[in-house]
Structure formats: C-alpha cells, structure tokens
Amino acid sequence: MSNETEEISQVLSQACCTHTLIRGVFSAPRTTGSSVLRVVVKPVVIRDQWQLQFTSETPTQQIHKNLPPDDALAEMLRLVAMEFRNLHLSLPGNEYTVQHSRKGKCFLKKRNMVAPDASLTAVSGQDHNRTKKHIIPDGVTCPFLIRTGLMSESGRVHASQYRKFRQINRYLEFVQDILHALPTDRELTIVDFGCGKSYLTFATHYLLSEIYHREVRIFGLDRRRDVVEHCNRIATDLHLQGLQFDVGDIRDFPMAEQVETDRVDLVISLHACDTATDDALYRAMEWNSKVVMAVPCCQHELNQSLGRSALAPLTAYGATKERFASLATDTMRAMLMTAMGYQTQVLEFIETEHTPKNLLLRGVRDVSMKPSVIEAAWRQVRELRATLGVEPLALERQLELNNKS
Ligand SMILES: C[S@@+](CC[C@H](N)C(=O)[O-])C[C@H]1O[C@@H](n2cnc3c(N)ncnc32)[C@H](O)[C@@H]1O
C-alpha cells in the first residue's frame, strides 16, 4: 500500500469512527461507460443513529442507500480502490482530494479549510483563482455546473467560464456569512430575482441543501421564458428538491401564490439589469425578508438627472459621470436599506479586474434598530439628493409610498 493510500484509509477510518465526515464525492468512474457517474456521501441521522447516505448518480436517476459507520467505511474504501479515480472529502478543518492517474498512481492533496474571515481576503489573478479554495471546488464534478455549461464532464471549470465560476463562489461566501441570521428550525424560503441562467440559484441550492443539509424552497424569477424553461428542465433532471423557476417581471411577482411572502428568509440578485435591482430590493424589504443581498448591474436612473448641482464638474465627462452615478445610486440604496431597518454593508464583491460591477449590498433585518438610526438614514438620503440636485430614486418613492400605506 502506498503512503497516500494508507493515509486516505486512515482519514476515512477516522471520519467514520468519530462521525466527522461532512461530505465525500467520488467521481471519474474507472470503467468507461459506467452508468454511475458519481457517488455523493453525506451524514444522516436515522432513529438517532449516525449513518452515511450514499447517493449514486446516473444520467437519469439517483439511488440512495444508508449504511452504518463500519459498512460505510468498507464501502468507501471499495469505491476509492475499485470504482472511481477521484475522491473529494470534506472534514472539519480539512479538505482532501484523492486522484488516481490512469497508470494507477495515487495523488493525495490536503488543504486546510479557509476560515470564514480569511475567505474574504481578496485574491487576484487567474493562477490564484485556480488554486484558491472555493466552496464549490474546481476539479470535482458537479452536475449543475456541468449542465449550466461552466464545467466539463471531467470536473474542470472551462477557462472561458472561470469568471462566472468565481463570482458565484464568492457570492456563496457572502451567503455563508449570514447563515446565522436565518432560522434554523424550519425550511428556508429564498428568492433569486433576475436569475437568468441561474448559476447563482443552483449554487445557493447546492450550498444550503448539499453542504448545510437544510430544507429549502428556492424560487428563481426571470422575464425570459427560454432561460426559465431550461433551468426548470435542469432542476427536474437533477432531482433538485425545492427548486423552481418562473417567468415574469419582478414588479408583478407572479409567484405570489406559491411563496409565503411573510416568511421569506433571503432575497438575492446578481447583476439584475438597471432598476431591476431596485425592484428586487423593494420586494425584499416590502416582505421584511430577513436578509437581502444584491450585486447591482448597470444603472441609468441617476445618470440621466445628474449635472445640475455644484458637483456638476464631477459629472462633466462621460466615464466619471457613469461611475459617480453608480456610486451615488448604490450609496442611496444602502441608506434606504438602513432606513427600512436593515443593518447594511456595502462590500467589495469581486476584484475590479474581473468585473467593474463589483459592489455587493447586504442587509440583515434588525428589528431592534433604534428609531434615531432609521430617521438619520432617511435624512441622509434626502440631504444627499439635495446636494446632487436629483429627484428621489424610484426605490425611495416606492418605499415612501409603502411606509405611508
Ligand atoms: C445580466 S443577467 C444576470 C443573470 C443572473 N443573475 C446571473 O448573474 O447570471 C440579468 C437578468 O435579469 C433579468 N431581468 C431584468 N429585469 C428584470 C425584471 N424586471 N424582472 C425579471 N427579470 C428581469 C434579465 O432577463 C436577465 O436574465
């Protein structure tokens, strides 16, 4: 037995004996044409007994079996020795990747898990990106990434899709940070507005149901019928429970019958065009969603009305005007979120070399926020508007109307 094989046996043995396995994924079948493409292993508790659930994934179905720790260990050793060339293991504090070359050589990599705060440290450049630990790793087959076109069948993220891959992983880090603010005793309700091809919607489903084992109902809404139909097909084919997509405009919200809007936990949006971000923020706050997160896209609302104040020189050139308008809009959005009782942060979403649309607005509802903080936020928005010489944003008008009614 090689050192690597011995070490992985020990790791598996300890993970099973001490009930510490978080997740295992066996991929890259050794036999060409094998019907089982992947086996995912995760802990389950059945009649108070810790067991491991093995999910064998074929192109058309998922087959589950639950095994007690000793049998689970034997099965995992068999899978890694006989059936699959790759294994990715998550244990508290460590991640292990096992790869067997076609000539039978075994490579084992161990990585310390990145602490939540450290994971927020900016890392730039493609090389760093390739090696940075992502929540959904590159190199391990992930069915929704394959079906949405980000990953090859062998588990490698396509170079042309790396930016999107990084963006969704980064977004997941920000979701992970606020999980403590969401209820733990019931199913979570999440809405993704302007979901488009829904990489983020699928990824959020993966994070919560696969990694955190939470029951979820996740709704993706987009006005494009073609993308919605495509995403529903993927969700059905991959048997993704509690995930559905609908066609419609955020303003009309066609899913009102299915979503209990008084218990929405998280509203997300990523690059929803122009004022669609404001519509998403408005909906989230109207529903008192526990958390709201939006990475805005282009914006034109303020851009058109700037230029009539003492700050006009800042907007004299097209490029500075656009940036200035974006910054002013996002600042006002953040102030309005505070004014609606959300502890709000404006965070750098991703490095500017990846996308100029790199701010994330994140608000966590704070029912005990002091009225003085709320009043100050409303005042600041009005003062900023007066300084800029602009009319209220549509978001402000909607919120004012809502507050009065
Ligand atoms: C730039 S794409 C981003 C898609 C996705 N969130 C992502 O990051 O991959 C913006 C999406 O928002 C959708 N959209 C824009 N305005 C919308 C609205 N008012 N209601 C519903 N969907 C909208 C568009 O159809 C488009 O699919």
Coordinates of C-alpha atoms and ligand atoms in Angstrom, one line a residue:
M1 CA 0.0 0.0 0.0
S2 CA 1.4 3.4 -0.9
N3 CA 1.8 6.1 1.7
E4 CA -1.1 8.1 0.1
T5 CA -3.4 5.1 0.0
E6 CA -2.6 4.4 3.7
E7 CA -3.2 7.9 4.7
I8 CA -6.5 8.1 2.9
S9 CA -7.6 4.8 4.6
Q10 CA -6.7 6.4 7.9
V11 CA -8.6 9.6 7.2
L12 CA -11.7 7.7 6.1
S13 CA -11.5 5.4 9.1
Q14 CA -11.2 8.2 11.5
A15 CA -14.0 10.2 9.8
C16 CA -16.4 7.2 10.1
C17 CA -15.4 6.2 13.7
T18 CA -15.6 9.7 15.0
H19 CA -18.7 10.6 12.9
T20 CA -17.0 13.6 11.5
L21 CA -17.4 13.2 7.7
I22 CA -19.1 16.3 6.3
R23 CA -19.2 15.1 2.7
G24 CA -17.5 12.9 0.2
V25 CA -17.7 12.9 -3.6
F26 CA -16.5 10.0 -5.7
S27 CA -16.1 10.9 -9.4
A28 CA -14.4 9.9 -12.6
P29 CA -15.5 6.2 -12.9
R30 CA -12.6 3.9 -13.6
T31 CA -14.7 1.9 -16.1
T32 CA -15.7 3.7 -19.4
G33 CA -19.4 3.6 -19.9
S34 CA -20.2 3.0 -16.2
S35 CA -23.8 4.0 -15.5
V36 CA -22.9 5.6 -12.1
L37 CA -21.1 8.8 -12.8
R38 CA -20.7 10.0 -9.2
V39 CA -21.4 8.9 -5.6
V40 CA -22.1 11.5 -3.0
V41 CA -21.7 10.6 0.6
K42 CA -23.2 12.7 3.4
P43 CA -24.2 12.1 7.1
V44 CA -27.8 11.4 8.0
V45 CA -29.3 10.5 11.4
I46 CA -31.7 7.7 11.3
R47 CA -33.5 6.7 14.5
D48 CA -30.9 8.5 16.5
Q49 CA -28.1 6.6 14.8
W50 CA -25.4 8.4 12.8
Q51 CA -25.1 6.8 9.3
L52 CA -23.8 7.7 5.9
Q53 CA -26.1 8.1 3.0
F54 CA -24.6 7.1 -0.4
T55 CA -26.2 8.7 -3.4
S56 CA -25.3 7.0 -6.7
E57 CA -26.0 9.4 -9.6
T58 CA -26.7 8.0 -13.1
P59 CA -27.7 10.3 -16.0
T60 CA -31.3 9.6 -15.2
Q61 CA -31.7 8.9 -11.5
Q62 CA -30.3 9.0 -8.1
I63 CA -30.2 5.9 -5.9
H64 CA -29.8 6.2 -2.2
K65 CA -28.6 3.8 0.4
N66 CA -27.8 4.4 4.1
L67 CA -25.0 2.5 5.8
P68 CA -23.8 2.4 9.5
P69 CA -20.2 3.6 10.0
D70 CA -18.4 0.3 9.7
D71 CA -20.2 -0.7 6.5
A72 CA -19.8 2.8 5.2
L73 CA -16.1 2.7 5.7
A74 CA -15.8 -0.6 3.8
E75 CA -17.9 0.8 1.0
M76 CA -15.9 4.0 0.7
L77 CA -12.6 2.0 0.7
R78 CA -14.0 -0.1 -2.1
L79 CA -15.2 2.8 -4.1
V80 CA -11.9 4.6 -4.0
A81 CA -9.9 1.5 -4.7
M82 CA -12.1 -0.1 -7.4
E83 CA -14.7 2.2 -8.8
F84 CA -13.6 5.8 -9.0
R85 CA -10.4 7.6 -9.8
N86 CA -11.2 10.8 -7.8
L87 CA -12.4 11.5 -4.3
H88 CA -13.1 14.8 -2.6
L89 CA -13.5 14.7 1.1
S90 CA -14.7 17.4 3.5
L91 CA -13.8 17.0 7.2
P92 CA -13.9 19.7 9.9
G93 CA -10.9 21.9 9.2
N94 CA -9.6 19.9 6.2
E95 CA -10.4 19.1 2.6
Y96 CA -8.8 16.1 0.9
T97 CA -8.5 15.4 -2.8
V98 CA -7.5 12.0 -4.0
Q99 CA -6.7 11.4 -7.7
H100 CA -5.6 8.2 -9.4
S101 CA -3.8 8.6 -12.7
R102 CA -4.7 6.2 -15.5
K103 CA -1.4 4.4 -14.7
G104 CA -2.7 3.7 -11.2
K105 CA -0.6 6.3 -9.3
C106 CA -2.3 7.8 -6.3
F107 CA -2.1 11.6 -5.5
L108 CA -3.4 13.0 -2.3
K109 CA -3.7 16.7 -1.5
K110 CA -4.7 18.0 1.8
R111 CA -5.9 21.6 2.4
N112 CA -6.7 23.4 5.5
M113 CA -10.2 24.9 5.3
V114 CA -10.2 28.6 4.9
A115 CA -11.5 30.4 8.0
P116 CA -14.6 32.4 7.1
D117 CA -12.8 35.8 7.6
A118 CA -9.8 34.7 5.6
S119 CA -12.0 33.6 2.8
L120 CA -13.0 37.2 2.3
T121 CA -9.4 38.2 1.6
A122 CA -9.1 39.4 -2.0
V123 CA -7.1 37.1 -4.2
S124 CA -6.4 38.2 -7.7
G125 CA -5.2 36.7 -10.9
Q126 CA -6.1 33.5 -12.7
D127 CA -3.3 31.4 -11.1
H128 CA -4.5 32.4 -7.7
N129 CA -8.0 31.7 -8.8
R130 CA -7.2 28.2 -9.9
T131 CA -5.6 27.4 -6.5
K132 CA -7.9 29.3 -4.2
K133 CA -10.2 27.1 -2.3
H134 CA -13.7 27.6 -3.5
I135 CA -16.9 26.5 -1.7
I136 CA -17.8 24.6 -4.9
P137 CA -14.3 23.3 -6.0
D138 CA -12.8 23.2 -9.4
G139 CA -11.7 19.6 -10.2
V140 CA -14.7 17.8 -8.6
T141 CA -17.6 17.0 -10.9
C142 CA -20.6 19.0 -10.0
P143 CA -23.8 18.1 -12.0
F144 CA -25.4 21.6 -12.0
L145 CA -22.2 23.2 -13.1
I146 CA -21.9 20.7 -16.0
R147 CA -25.5 21.2 -17.1
T148 CA -25.2 25.0 -16.9
G149 CA -22.1 24.9 -19.1
L150 CA -19.5 26.0 -16.5
M151 CA -17.7 22.7 -16.1
S152 CA -16.6 19.8 -18.2
E153 CA -17.8 16.2 -17.6
S154 CA -14.4 15.5 -16.0
G155 CA -14.9 18.2 -13.4
R156 CA -12.7 21.0 -14.8
V157 CA -14.2 24.5 -15.0
H158 CA -13.9 25.8 -18.5
A159 CA -11.4 28.6 -18.8
S160 CA -13.9 30.8 -20.5
Q161 CA -16.4 30.4 -17.6
Y162 CA -13.9 31.0 -14.8
R163 CA -15.1 34.5 -14.1
K164 CA -18.7 33.3 -13.6
F165 CA -17.5 30.4 -11.5
R166 CA -15.5 32.8 -9.3
Q167 CA -18.4 35.1 -9.0
I168 CA -20.9 32.5 -7.8
N169 CA -18.4 31.0 -5.3
R170 CA -17.7 34.5 -4.0
Y171 CA -21.4 35.2 -3.7
L172 CA -21.8 31.9 -1.7
E173 CA -19.1 33.1 0.7
F174 CA -21.3 36.2 1.4
V175 CA -24.4 33.9 1.9
Q176 CA -22.4 31.7 4.2
D177 CA -21.5 34.7 6.4
I178 CA -25.2 35.5 7.1
L179 CA -26.5 31.9 7.6
H180 CA -26.5 32.6 11.4
A181 CA -29.2 35.2 10.8
L182 CA -31.6 32.7 9.2
P183 CA -34.0 30.4 11.1
T184 CA -32.6 27.0 11.9
D185 CA -35.9 25.3 12.9
R186 CA -37.7 25.3 9.6
E187 CA -37.4 25.2 5.8
L188 CA -35.8 28.3 4.3
T189 CA -37.5 30.3 1.6
I190 CA -35.2 32.1 -0.8
V191 CA -36.0 34.1 -4.0
D192 CA -33.4 35.0 -6.7
F193 CA -34.6 37.9 -8.8
G194 CA -33.4 38.2 -12.4
C195 CA -32.0 34.7 -12.1
G196 CA -31.1 34.4 -15.9
K197 CA -29.2 31.2 -16.5
S198 CA -29.4 30.7 -12.7
Y199 CA -25.9 29.7 -11.9
L200 CA -26.3 31.5 -8.6
T201 CA -29.7 30.0 -7.9
F202 CA -28.4 26.4 -8.4
A203 CA -25.3 27.3 -6.4
T204 CA -27.4 28.6 -3.5
H205 CA -29.4 25.4 -3.6
Y206 CA -26.3 23.4 -3.6
L207 CA -24.8 25.3 -0.6
L208 CA -27.8 25.0 1.6
S209 CA -29.1 21.6 0.7
E210 CA -26.0 19.7 -0.2
I211 CA -23.4 21.3 2.1
Y212 CA -25.6 22.5 5.0
H213 CA -28.3 19.9 4.7
R214 CA -31.1 22.5 5.0
E215 CA -34.6 22.1 3.7
V216 CA -35.1 24.8 1.2
R217 CA -37.6 26.3 -1.2
I218 CA -35.8 28.4 -3.7
F219 CA -37.5 30.4 -6.4
G220 CA -35.8 31.9 -9.4
L221 CA -37.7 34.6 -11.4
D222 CA -36.8 35.9 -14.7
R223 CA -38.7 37.6 -17.5
R224 CA -37.0 35.4 -20.2
R225 CA -39.1 32.3 -20.8
D226 CA -36.3 30.4 -22.6
V227 CA -33.9 30.5 -19.7
V228 CA -36.7 29.7 -17.2
E229 CA -37.7 26.6 -19.1
H230 CA -34.1 25.5 -19.5
C231 CA -33.5 25.9 -15.7
N232 CA -36.6 24.0 -14.8
R233 CA -35.5 21.2 -17.0
I234 CA -32.1 21.0 -15.3
A235 CA -33.7 21.1 -11.9
T236 CA -36.0 18.2 -12.8
D237 CA -33.3 16.1 -14.5
L238 CA -31.0 16.5 -11.5
H239 CA -33.8 15.8 -9.0
L240 CA -33.2 19.1 -7.2
Q241 CA -35.8 19.3 -4.5
G242 CA -37.4 22.6 -3.6
L243 CA -36.1 24.5 -6.6
Q244 CA -38.3 26.1 -9.2
F245 CA -38.1 28.8 -11.8
D246 CA -40.9 31.1 -13.1
V247 CA -41.3 33.6 -15.9
G248 CA -42.3 37.1 -15.0
D249 CA -41.4 40.6 -14.0
I250 CA -40.2 41.4 -10.5
R251 CA -42.7 44.2 -10.3
D252 CA -45.6 41.8 -10.9
F253 CA -44.2 39.0 -8.9
P254 CA -46.2 36.1 -10.5
M255 CA -45.2 33.6 -7.8
A256 CA -47.3 35.2 -5.1
E257 CA -49.4 32.1 -4.7
Q258 CA -46.5 29.8 -4.1
V259 CA -44.3 32.0 -2.0
E260 CA -45.4 32.8 1.6
T261 CA -44.2 36.3 1.3
D262 CA -44.4 37.0 5.0
R263 CA -41.7 34.3 5.7
V264 CA -39.1 35.0 3.0
D265 CA -35.7 34.5 4.6
L266 CA -33.3 35.6 1.9
V267 CA -33.7 37.6 -1.3
I268 CA -30.7 37.5 -3.7
S269 CA -29.9 39.1 -7.0
L270 CA -26.8 39.2 -9.2
H271 CA -26.5 41.8 -11.9
A272 CA -30.2 42.2 -12.4
C273 CA -30.3 44.9 -15.1
D274 CA -30.6 48.6 -14.2
T275 CA -33.6 49.3 -11.9
A276 CA -34.4 45.6 -11.6
T277 CA -32.0 45.7 -8.6
D278 CA -34.2 48.4 -7.0
D279 CA -37.3 46.3 -7.7
A280 CA -35.6 43.3 -6.0
L281 CA -34.6 45.4 -3.0
Y282 CA -38.1 46.9 -2.8
R283 CA -39.8 43.4 -2.9
A284 CA -37.4 42.1 -0.2
M285 CA -38.0 45.0 2.1
E286 CA -41.7 45.0 1.5
W287 CA -41.8 41.4 2.6
N288 CA -39.5 42.0 5.6
S289 CA -37.1 39.4 4.2
K290 CA -34.6 38.5 6.9
V291 CA -31.6 39.1 4.6
V292 CA -31.3 40.8 1.3
M293 CA -28.3 40.7 -1.0
A294 CA -27.9 42.4 -4.3
V295 CA -25.0 43.0 -6.7
P296 CA -26.2 45.8 -8.9
C297 CA -25.6 46.0 -12.6
C298 CA -25.5 49.0 -14.9
Q299 CA -27.7 51.8 -13.8
H300 CA -29.2 54.7 -15.7
E301 CA -31.8 56.3 -13.5
L302 CA -29.5 58.8 -11.7
N303 CA -27.1 59.1 -14.6
Q304 CA -29.8 60.9 -16.6
S305 CA -30.6 63.5 -14.0
L306 CA -27.1 64.4 -12.6
G307 CA -25.3 67.5 -13.6
R308 CA -27.5 70.3 -12.2
S309 CA -25.7 70.9 -8.9
A310 CA -22.4 72.4 -7.6
L311 CA -21.0 68.9 -8.1
A312 CA -21.5 69.2 -11.9
P313 CA -17.8 69.2 -12.6
L314 CA -17.6 65.6 -11.3
T315 CA -20.0 64.6 -14.0
A316 CA -18.6 66.6 -16.9
Y317 CA -17.0 63.6 -18.6
G318 CA -19.0 60.5 -19.6
A319 CA -16.8 58.0 -17.8
T320 CA -16.6 59.9 -14.5
K321 CA -20.3 60.7 -14.7
E322 CA -21.2 57.0 -15.0
R323 CA -19.0 55.9 -12.1
F324 CA -20.2 58.8 -10.0
A325 CA -23.8 58.0 -10.8
S326 CA -23.2 54.3 -9.8
L327 CA -21.6 55.2 -6.6
A328 CA -24.3 57.7 -5.6
T329 CA -27.0 55.2 -6.5
D330 CA -25.5 52.4 -4.5
T331 CA -24.9 54.7 -1.6
M332 CA -28.5 55.8 -1.7
R333 CA -29.7 52.2 -2.0
A334 CA -27.7 51.3 1.1
M335 CA -29.0 54.3 3.1
L336 CA -32.6 53.3 2.1
M337 CA -31.9 49.8 3.3
T338 CA -30.8 51.2 6.7
A339 CA -33.9 53.5 6.7
M340 CA -36.0 50.3 6.3
G341 CA -34.4 48.7 9.4
Y342 CA -31.6 46.7 7.8
Q343 CA -28.1 46.6 9.1
T344 CA -26.4 47.3 5.8
Q345 CA -23.0 46.8 4.4
V346 CA -21.6 47.7 1.0
L347 CA -18.9 45.2 0.3
E348 CA -16.4 44.6 -2.5
F349 CA -17.9 41.7 -4.3
I350 CA -15.1 40.7 -6.6
E351 CA -11.9 42.3 -7.8
T352 CA -12.4 45.0 -10.3
E353 CA -10.2 43.2 -12.9
H354 CA -13.0 40.6 -13.1
T355 CA -15.9 42.9 -13.4
P356 CA -16.5 46.6 -12.8
K357 CA -19.9 45.7 -11.3
N358 CA -18.2 44.8 -8.1
L359 CA -20.2 46.0 -5.1
L360 CA -22.5 43.9 -3.0
L361 CA -25.2 45.4 -0.9
R362 CA -26.1 43.2 2.0
G363 CA -28.7 44.0 4.6
V364 CA -29.7 41.9 7.6
R365 CA -33.0 42.9 9.1
D366 CA -32.7 44.3 12.6
V367 CA -36.0 44.5 14.4
S368 CA -34.4 46.4 17.3
M369 CA -32.8 49.1 15.2
K370 CA -33.1 52.4 17.0
P371 CA -35.7 54.9 15.5
S372 CA -32.9 57.5 15.6
V373 CA -30.8 55.4 13.3
I374 CA -33.7 55.0 10.9
E375 CA -34.6 58.7 11.0
A376 CA -30.9 59.6 10.4
A377 CA -30.8 57.3 7.3
W378 CA -33.9 58.9 5.8
R379 CA -32.4 62.4 6.5
Q380 CA -29.1 61.5 4.9
V381 CA -30.8 60.2 1.7
R382 CA -32.7 63.5 1.4
E383 CA -29.6 65.6 2.1
L384 CA -27.6 63.6 -0.5
R385 CA -30.3 64.1 -3.1
A386 CA -30.4 67.8 -2.4
T387 CA -26.6 68.1 -2.7
L388 CA -26.7 66.2 -6.0
G389 CA -29.8 68.1 -7.2
V390 CA -31.7 65.0 -8.2
E391 CA -35.2 63.6 -7.8
P392 CA -35.8 60.6 -5.5
L393 CA -34.9 57.2 -6.9
A394 CA -37.8 55.0 -7.9
L395 CA -36.8 52.8 -4.9
E396 CA -37.2 55.7 -2.5
R397 CA -40.6 56.7 -4.0
Q398 CA -41.8 53.1 -3.7
L399 CA -40.6 52.8 -0.1
E400 CA -42.1 56.1 0.9
L401 CA -45.5 55.1 -0.6
N402 CA -45.3 51.7 1.2
N403 CA -44.5 53.5 4.5
K404 CA -47.5 55.7 4.2
S405 CA -49.9 53.0 3.3
Ligands
LIG1 C1 -27.3 40.2 -16.5 S1 -28.5 39.0 -16.3 C2 -27.9 38.2 -14.8 C3 -28.5 36.8 -14.6 C4 -28.0 36.1 -13.4 N1 -28.5 36.7 -12.2 C5 -26.5 35.9 -13.4 O1 -25.8 36.6 -12.7 O2 -26.0 35.1 -14.1 C6 -29.9 39.9 -15.8 C7 -31.2 39.1 -15.8 O3 -32.2 39.8 -15.2 C8 -33.4 39.6 -15.9 N2 -34.3 40.8 -15.6 C9 -34.0 42.1 -15.8 N3 -35.0 42.8 -15.4 C10 -36.0 42.0 -14.9 C11 -37.3 42.2 -14.3 N4 -37.8 43.4 -14.2 N5 -38.0 41.1 -13.9 C12 -37.4 39.9 -14.1 N6 -36.2 39.6 -14.7 C13 -35.5 40.7 -15.0 C14 -33.0 39.5 -17.4 O4 -33.9 38.9 -18.2 C15 -31.7 38.8 -17.2 O5 -31.8 37.4 -17.4

